[in-house]
PDB file of C-alpha atoms in Angstrom:
ATOM      1  CA  UNK V   1     -58.392   4.123  87.128  1.00  0.00           C
ATOM      2  CA  UNK V   2     -61.822   5.733  87.590  1.00  0.00           C
ATOM      3  CA  UNK V   3     -63.173   2.697  89.418  1.00  0.00           C
ATOM      4  CA  UNK V   4     -60.333   2.826  91.986  1.00  0.00           C
ATOM      5  CA  UNK V   5     -60.066   6.602  92.308  1.00  0.00           C
ATOM      6  CA  UNK V   6     -62.160   6.940  95.477  1.00  0.00           C
ATOM      7  CA  UNK V   7     -59.867   4.550  97.339  1.00  0.00           C
ATOM      8  CA  UNK V   8     -56.856   6.709  96.494  1.00  0.00           C
ATOM      9  CA  UNK V   9     -58.518  10.092  96.936  1.00  0.00           C
ATOM     10  CA  UNK V  10     -59.815   9.593 100.470  1.00  0.00           C
ATOM     11  CA  UNK V  11     -56.363   8.401 101.593  1.00  0.00           C
ATOM     12  CA  UNK V  12     -54.197  10.832  99.617  1.00  0.00           C
ATOM     13  CA  UNK V  13     -54.582  13.755 102.022  1.00  0.00           C
ATOM     14  CA  UNK V  14     -53.044  11.862 104.931  1.00  0.00           C
ATOM     15  CA  UNK V  15     -50.169  10.610 102.785  1.00  0.00           C
ATOM     16  CA  UNK V  16     -49.346  13.865 100.978  1.00  0.00           C
ATOM     17  CA  UNK V  17     -49.793  16.055 104.057  1.00  0.00           C
ATOM     18  CA  UNK V  18     -47.648  13.760 106.225  1.00  0.00           C
ATOM     19  CA  UNK V  19     -50.670  13.093 108.420  1.00  0.00           C
ATOM     20  CA  UNK V  20     -51.601  16.731 109.050  1.00  0.00           C
ATOM     21  CA  UNK V  21     -54.758  16.745 106.878  1.00  0.00           C
ATOM     22  CA  UNK V  22     -57.478  14.125 106.666  1.00  0.00           C
ATOM     23  CA  UNK V  23     -60.126  13.734 103.941  1.00  0.00           C
ATOM     24  CA  UNK V  24     -62.954  14.484 106.393  1.00  0.00           C
ATOM     25  CA  UNK V  25     -61.299  17.793 107.316  1.00  0.00           C
ATOM     26  CA  UNK V  26     -60.835  18.717 103.649  1.00  0.00           C
ATOM     27  CA  UNK V  27     -64.542  18.141 102.989  1.00  0.00           C
ATOM     28  CA  UNK V  28     -65.529  20.064 106.125  1.00  0.00           C
ATOM     29  CA  UNK V  29     -63.407  23.023 104.994  1.00  0.00           C
ATOM     30  CA  UNK V  30     -64.819  22.854 101.446  1.00  0.00           C
ATOM     31  CA  UNK V  31     -68.374  22.982 102.778  1.00  0.00           C
ATOM     32  CA  UNK V  32     -67.643  25.690 105.369  1.00  0.00           C
ATOM     33  CA  UNK V  33     -66.136  27.941 102.682  1.00  0.00           C
ATOM     34  CA  UNK V  34     -68.542  27.402  99.784  1.00  0.00           C
ATOM     35  CA  UNK V  35     -71.963  26.528 101.219  1.00  0.00           C
ATOM     36  CA  UNK V  36     -72.545  29.976 102.806  1.00  0.00           C
ATOM     37  CA  UNK V  37     -72.629  31.510  99.294  1.00  0.00           C
ATOM     38  CA  UNK V  38     -75.914  29.671  98.704  1.00  0.00           C
ATOM     39  CA  UNK V  39     -74.756  28.278  95.370  1.00  0.00           C
ATOM     40  CA  UNK V  40     -75.187  27.182  92.780  1.00  0.00           C
ATOM     41  CA  UNK V  41     -71.848  25.385  92.789  1.00  0.00           C
ATOM     42  CA  UNK V  42     -69.473  24.105  90.138  1.00  0.00           C
ATOM     43  CA  UNK V  43     -67.024  21.268  90.782  1.00  0.00           C
ATOM     44  CA  UNK V  44     -64.334  21.546  88.112  1.00  0.00           C
ATOM     45  CA  UNK V  45     -62.554  18.236  87.494  1.00  0.00           C
ATOM     46  CA  UNK V  46     -65.218  16.399  89.444  1.00  0.00           C
ATOM     47  CA  UNK V  47     -63.698  12.960  88.830  1.00  0.00           C
ATOM     48  CA  UNK V  48     -66.023  10.557  90.615  1.00  0.00           C
ATOM     49  CA  UNK V  49     -68.112  13.380  92.090  1.00  0.00           C
ATOM     50  CA  UNK V  50     -66.760  13.498  95.642  1.00  0.00           C
ATOM     51  CA  UNK V  51     -66.824  17.309  95.930  1.00  0.00           C
ATOM     52  CA  UNK V  52     -70.045  17.567  93.900  1.00  0.00           C
ATOM     53  CA  UNK V  53     -71.783  15.253  96.337  1.00  0.00           C
ATOM     54  CA  UNK V  54     -70.423  17.193  99.322  1.00  0.00           C
ATOM     55  CA  UNK V  55     -71.841  20.411  97.839  1.00  0.00           C
ATOM     56  CA  UNK V  56     -75.333  18.956  97.441  1.00  0.00           C
ATOM     57  CA  UNK V  57     -78.175  19.234  94.951  1.00  0.00           C
ATOM     58  CA  UNK V  58     -77.213  22.718  93.740  1.00  0.00           C
ATOM     59  CA  UNK V  59     -73.860  21.482  92.419  1.00  0.00           C
ATOM     60  CA  UNK V  60     -72.775  20.552  88.893  1.00  0.00           C
ATOM     61  CA  UNK V  61     -69.748  18.357  88.310  1.00  0.00           C
ATOM     62  CA  UNK V  62     -67.629  19.038  85.208  1.00  0.00           C
ATOM     63  CA  UNK V  63     -64.913  16.704  83.942  1.00  0.00           C
ATOM     64  CA  UNK V  64     -63.107  16.051  80.622  1.00  0.00           C
ATOM     65  CA  UNK V  65     -63.279  12.260  81.084  1.00  0.00           C
ATOM     66  CA  UNK V  66     -66.405  10.389  79.953  1.00  0.00           C
ATOM     67  CA  UNK V  67     -65.206   7.384  81.969  1.00  0.00           C
ATOM     68  CA  UNK V  68     -64.950   9.340  85.207  1.00  0.00           C
ATOM     69  CA  UNK V  69     -68.336  10.950  84.554  1.00  0.00           C
ATOM     70  CA  UNK V  70     -69.940   7.518  84.096  1.00  0.00           C
ATOM     71  CA  UNK V  71     -68.496   6.339  87.405  1.00  0.00           C
ATOM     72  CA  UNK V  72     -69.601   9.581  89.093  1.00  0.00           C
ATOM     73  CA  UNK V  73     -73.166   9.248  87.824  1.00  0.00           C
ATOM     74  CA  UNK V  74     -73.347   5.641  89.027  1.00  0.00           C
ATOM     75  CA  UNK V  75     -71.915   6.297  92.495  1.00  0.00           C
ATOM     76  CA  UNK V  76     -73.227   9.792  93.181  1.00  0.00           C
ATOM     77  CA  UNK V  77     -76.274  10.639  91.058  1.00  0.00           C
ATOM     78  CA  UNK V  78     -76.552  14.303  90.221  1.00  0.00           C
ATOM     79  CA  UNK V  79     -75.780  16.864  87.539  1.00  0.00           C
ATOM     80  CA  UNK V  80     -72.634  16.195  85.499  1.00  0.00           C
ATOM     81  CA  UNK V  81     -71.274  17.686  82.312  1.00  0.00           C
ATOM     82  CA  UNK V  82     -68.380  16.863  79.987  1.00  0.00           C
ATOM     83  CA  UNK V  83     -66.012  19.841  79.748  1.00  0.00           C
ATOM     84  CA  UNK V  84     -62.647  21.432  80.563  1.00  0.00           C
ATOM     85  CA  UNK V  85     -61.722  23.862  83.326  1.00  0.00           C
ATOM     86  CA  UNK V  86     -59.845  26.074  80.877  1.00  0.00           C
ATOM     87  CA  UNK V  87     -63.028  26.678  78.823  1.00  0.00           C
ATOM     88  CA  UNK V  88     -66.067  26.558  81.095  1.00  0.00           C
ATOM     89  CA  UNK V  89     -69.396  26.252  79.238  1.00  0.00           C
ATOM     90  CA  UNK V  90     -71.282  28.613  81.566  1.00  0.00           C
ATOM     91  CA  UNK V  91     -72.286  32.257  81.484  1.00  0.00           C
ATOM     92  CA  UNK V  92     -70.463  34.922  83.429  1.00  0.00           C
ATOM     93  CA  UNK V  93     -71.460  35.058  87.096  1.00  0.00           C
ATOM     94  CA  UNK V  94     -73.427  31.799  87.023  1.00  0.00           C
ATOM     95  CA  UNK V  95     -72.078  30.369  90.308  1.00  0.00           C
ATOM     96  CA  UNK V  96     -71.766  31.335  93.938  1.00  0.00           C
ATOM     97  CA  UNK V  97     -68.989  28.828  94.482  1.00  0.00           C
ATOM     98  CA  UNK V  98     -66.433  26.947  92.404  1.00  0.00           C
ATOM     99  CA  UNK V  99     -64.417  23.981  93.679  1.00  0.00           C
ATOM    100  CA  UNK V 100     -61.264  22.763  91.977  1.00  0.00           C
ATOM    101  CA  UNK V 101     -59.537  19.841  93.670  1.00  0.00           C
ATOM    102  CA  UNK V 102     -56.347  18.146  92.543  1.00  0.00           C
ATOM    103  CA  UNK V 103     -57.326  18.973  88.970  1.00  0.00           C
ATOM    104  CA  UNK V 104     -55.319  22.182  89.503  1.00  0.00           C
ATOM    105  CA  UNK V 105     -52.164  20.132  89.041  1.00  0.00           C
ATOM    106  CA  UNK V 106     -53.386  18.674  85.750  1.00  0.00           C
ATOM    107  CA  UNK V 107     -54.285  21.909  83.953  1.00  0.00           C
ATOM    108  CA  UNK V 108     -52.156  22.621  80.901  1.00  0.00           C
ATOM    109  CA  UNK V 109     -53.004  26.314  81.322  1.00  0.00           C
ATOM    110  CA  UNK V 110     -53.577  27.058  85.037  1.00  0.00           C
ATOM    111  CA  UNK V 111     -53.824  30.810  84.387  1.00  0.00           C
ATOM    112  CA  UNK V 112     -56.656  30.243  81.927  1.00  0.00           C
ATOM    113  CA  UNK V 113     -58.424  27.958  84.436  1.00  0.00           C
ATOM    114  CA  UNK V 114     -58.145  30.644  87.138  1.00  0.00           C
ATOM    115  CA  UNK V 115     -59.559  33.284  84.788  1.00  0.00           C
ATOM    116  CA  UNK V 116     -62.420  30.970  83.810  1.00  0.00           C
ATOM    117  CA  UNK V 117     -63.235  30.197  87.446  1.00  0.00           C
ATOM    118  CA  UNK V 118     -63.318  33.932  88.187  1.00  0.00           C
ATOM    119  CA  UNK V 119     -65.488  34.596  85.123  1.00  0.00           C
ATOM    120  CA  UNK V 120     -68.236  32.188  86.204  1.00  0.00           C
ATOM    121  CA  UNK V 121     -68.255  33.412  89.815  1.00  0.00           C
ATOM    122  CA  UNK V 122     -70.796  36.087  90.690  1.00  0.00           C
ATOM    123  CA  UNK V 123     -69.877  39.125  92.803  1.00  0.00           C
ATOM    124  CA  UNK V 124     -69.172  37.852  96.309  1.00  0.00           C
ATOM    125  CA  UNK V 125     -68.505  34.356  94.941  1.00  0.00           C
ATOM    126  CA  UNK V 126     -65.896  32.038  96.372  1.00  0.00           C
ATOM    127  CA  UNK V 127     -63.329  29.597  95.025  1.00  0.00           C
ATOM    128  CA  UNK V 128     -62.108  26.527  96.902  1.00  0.00           C
ATOM    129  CA  UNK V 129     -59.086  24.545  95.844  1.00  0.00           C
ATOM    130  CA  UNK V 130     -56.693  21.793  96.787  1.00  0.00           C
ATOM    131  CA  UNK V 131     -53.437  21.077  95.004  1.00  0.00           C
ATOM    132  CA  UNK V 132     -50.025  19.485  95.261  1.00  0.00           C
ATOM    133  CA  UNK V 133     -47.424  22.200  95.791  1.00  0.00           C
ATOM    134  CA  UNK V 134     -43.798  22.395  94.789  1.00  0.00           C
ATOM    135  CA  UNK V 135     -40.951  22.092  95.033  1.00  0.00           C
ATOM    136  CA  UNK V 136     -40.656  18.438  94.270  1.00  0.00           C
ATOM    137  CA  UNK V 137     -40.799  16.050  91.351  1.00  0.00           C
ATOM    138  CA  UNK V 138     -43.435  17.206  88.909  1.00  0.00           C
ATOM    139  CA  UNK V 139     -44.341  13.804  87.458  1.00  0.00           C
ATOM    140  CA  UNK V 140     -45.691  15.761  84.491  1.00  0.00           C
ATOM    141  CA  UNK V 141     -47.917  17.899  86.723  1.00  0.00           C
ATOM    142  CA  UNK V 142     -48.015  21.627  87.420  1.00  0.00           C
ATOM    143  CA  UNK V 143     -46.520  21.864  90.938  1.00  0.00           C
ATOM    144  CA  UNK V 144     -46.323  25.544  91.769  1.00  0.00           C
ATOM    145  CA  UNK V 145     -44.801  27.194  94.782  1.00  0.00           C
ATOM    146  CA  UNK V 146     -47.208  28.968  97.143  1.00  0.00           C
ATOM    147  CA  UNK V 147     -46.300  32.438  95.856  1.00  0.00           C
ATOM    148  CA  UNK V 148     -47.021  31.388  92.268  1.00  0.00           C
ATOM    149  CA  UNK V 149     -50.525  30.154  93.101  1.00  0.00           C
ATOM    150  CA  UNK V 150     -51.362  33.249  95.112  1.00  0.00           C
ATOM    151  CA  UNK V 151     -50.108  35.572  92.343  1.00  0.00           C
ATOM    152  CA  UNK V 152     -52.026  33.628  89.687  1.00  0.00           C
ATOM    153  CA  UNK V 153     -55.309  33.918  91.589  1.00  0.00           C
ATOM    154  CA  UNK V 154     -54.770  37.583  92.450  1.00  0.00           C
ATOM    155  CA  UNK V 155     -54.074  38.307  88.766  1.00  0.00           C
ATOM    156  CA  UNK V 156     -57.384  36.591  87.936  1.00  0.00           C
ATOM    157  CA  UNK V 157     -59.254  39.013  90.210  1.00  0.00           C
ATOM    158  CA  UNK V 158     -59.519  36.916  93.358  1.00  0.00           C
ATOM    159  CA  UNK V 159     -58.368  37.533  96.933  1.00  0.00           C
ATOM    160  CA  UNK V 160     -56.649  34.237  97.780  1.00  0.00           C
ATOM    161  CA  UNK V 161     -55.418  32.575 100.946  1.00  0.00           C
ATOM    162  CA  UNK V 162     -53.447  29.355 101.019  1.00  0.00           C
ATOM    163  CA  UNK V 163     -52.650  26.972 103.860  1.00  0.00           C
ATOM    164  CA  UNK V 164     -49.935  24.396 103.409  1.00  0.00           C
ATOM    165  CA  UNK V 165     -50.167  20.864 104.824  1.00  0.00           C
ATOM    166  CA  UNK V 166     -46.989  19.015 103.870  1.00  0.00           C
ATOM    167  CA  UNK V 167     -47.029  18.902 100.058  1.00  0.00           C
ATOM    168  CA  UNK V 168     -50.700  19.942  99.861  1.00  0.00           C
ATOM    169  CA  UNK V 169     -52.174  23.413  99.670  1.00  0.00           C
ATOM    170  CA  UNK V 170     -55.761  24.361 100.506  1.00  0.00           C
ATOM    171  CA  UNK V 171     -56.980  27.475  98.724  1.00  0.00           C
ATOM    172  CA  UNK V 172     -59.760  29.832  99.669  1.00  0.00           C
ATOM    173  CA  UNK V 173     -60.385  32.841  97.444  1.00  0.00           C
ATOM    174  CA  UNK V 174     -63.105  35.448  97.059  1.00  0.00           C
ATOM    175  CA  UNK V 175     -64.035  37.632  94.150  1.00  0.00           C
ATOM    176  CA  UNK V 176     -62.264  40.946  94.716  1.00  0.00           C
TER     177      UNK V 176
END
C-alpha cells in the first residue's frame, strides 16, 4: 500500500470533493497557512512525506508505520520519526505549525490527537488539517460532522475554521 499511496493521494481530492478541490490547491493552502509561522513544522501521519516535503527543511514527518516511513525517506529525504499522533514525542510549544492530513480519520482517539497537536504548538502556532467528513459510510474511520470537528478543536484550545469541499473538510486553526 505504501508504494502506491502517492498515486491515490494526489487524485483523492478531486474524487472526494466531487471535483471542487485539487491536490495542488490543497498544498497551496497548506503552505499559505503554515509557512508564515516560520516553523518548525510537524507533519503528523506523514505517510510518504507529501506534506513534509511541501513544508520544507524545517519539517519533521511522524508516522506509526515503519513501511510508510521507509518509502517516505526514499522518495522525499528529510527528517522522519516513528510515532503516534495521540502521543507526540515532543516538548510543549516545540512547533510553529502542525499538519494533519487524512490521518484525522484514522485516529482512535481524535480528541487526544487534537490536545497533543495543541500541546506542541507554540503561542501563535497554527494547525492545518484535511479529513473526510460525515455523514456517510464510516468504513471503520472516524467521519465526524463539521460541528463535531470544530467543537473538538475549540475544546483543545484552538480557534478553528473549516471549509467543506464535497466529502472533504479543510481545517485551519490557531492557538487561542
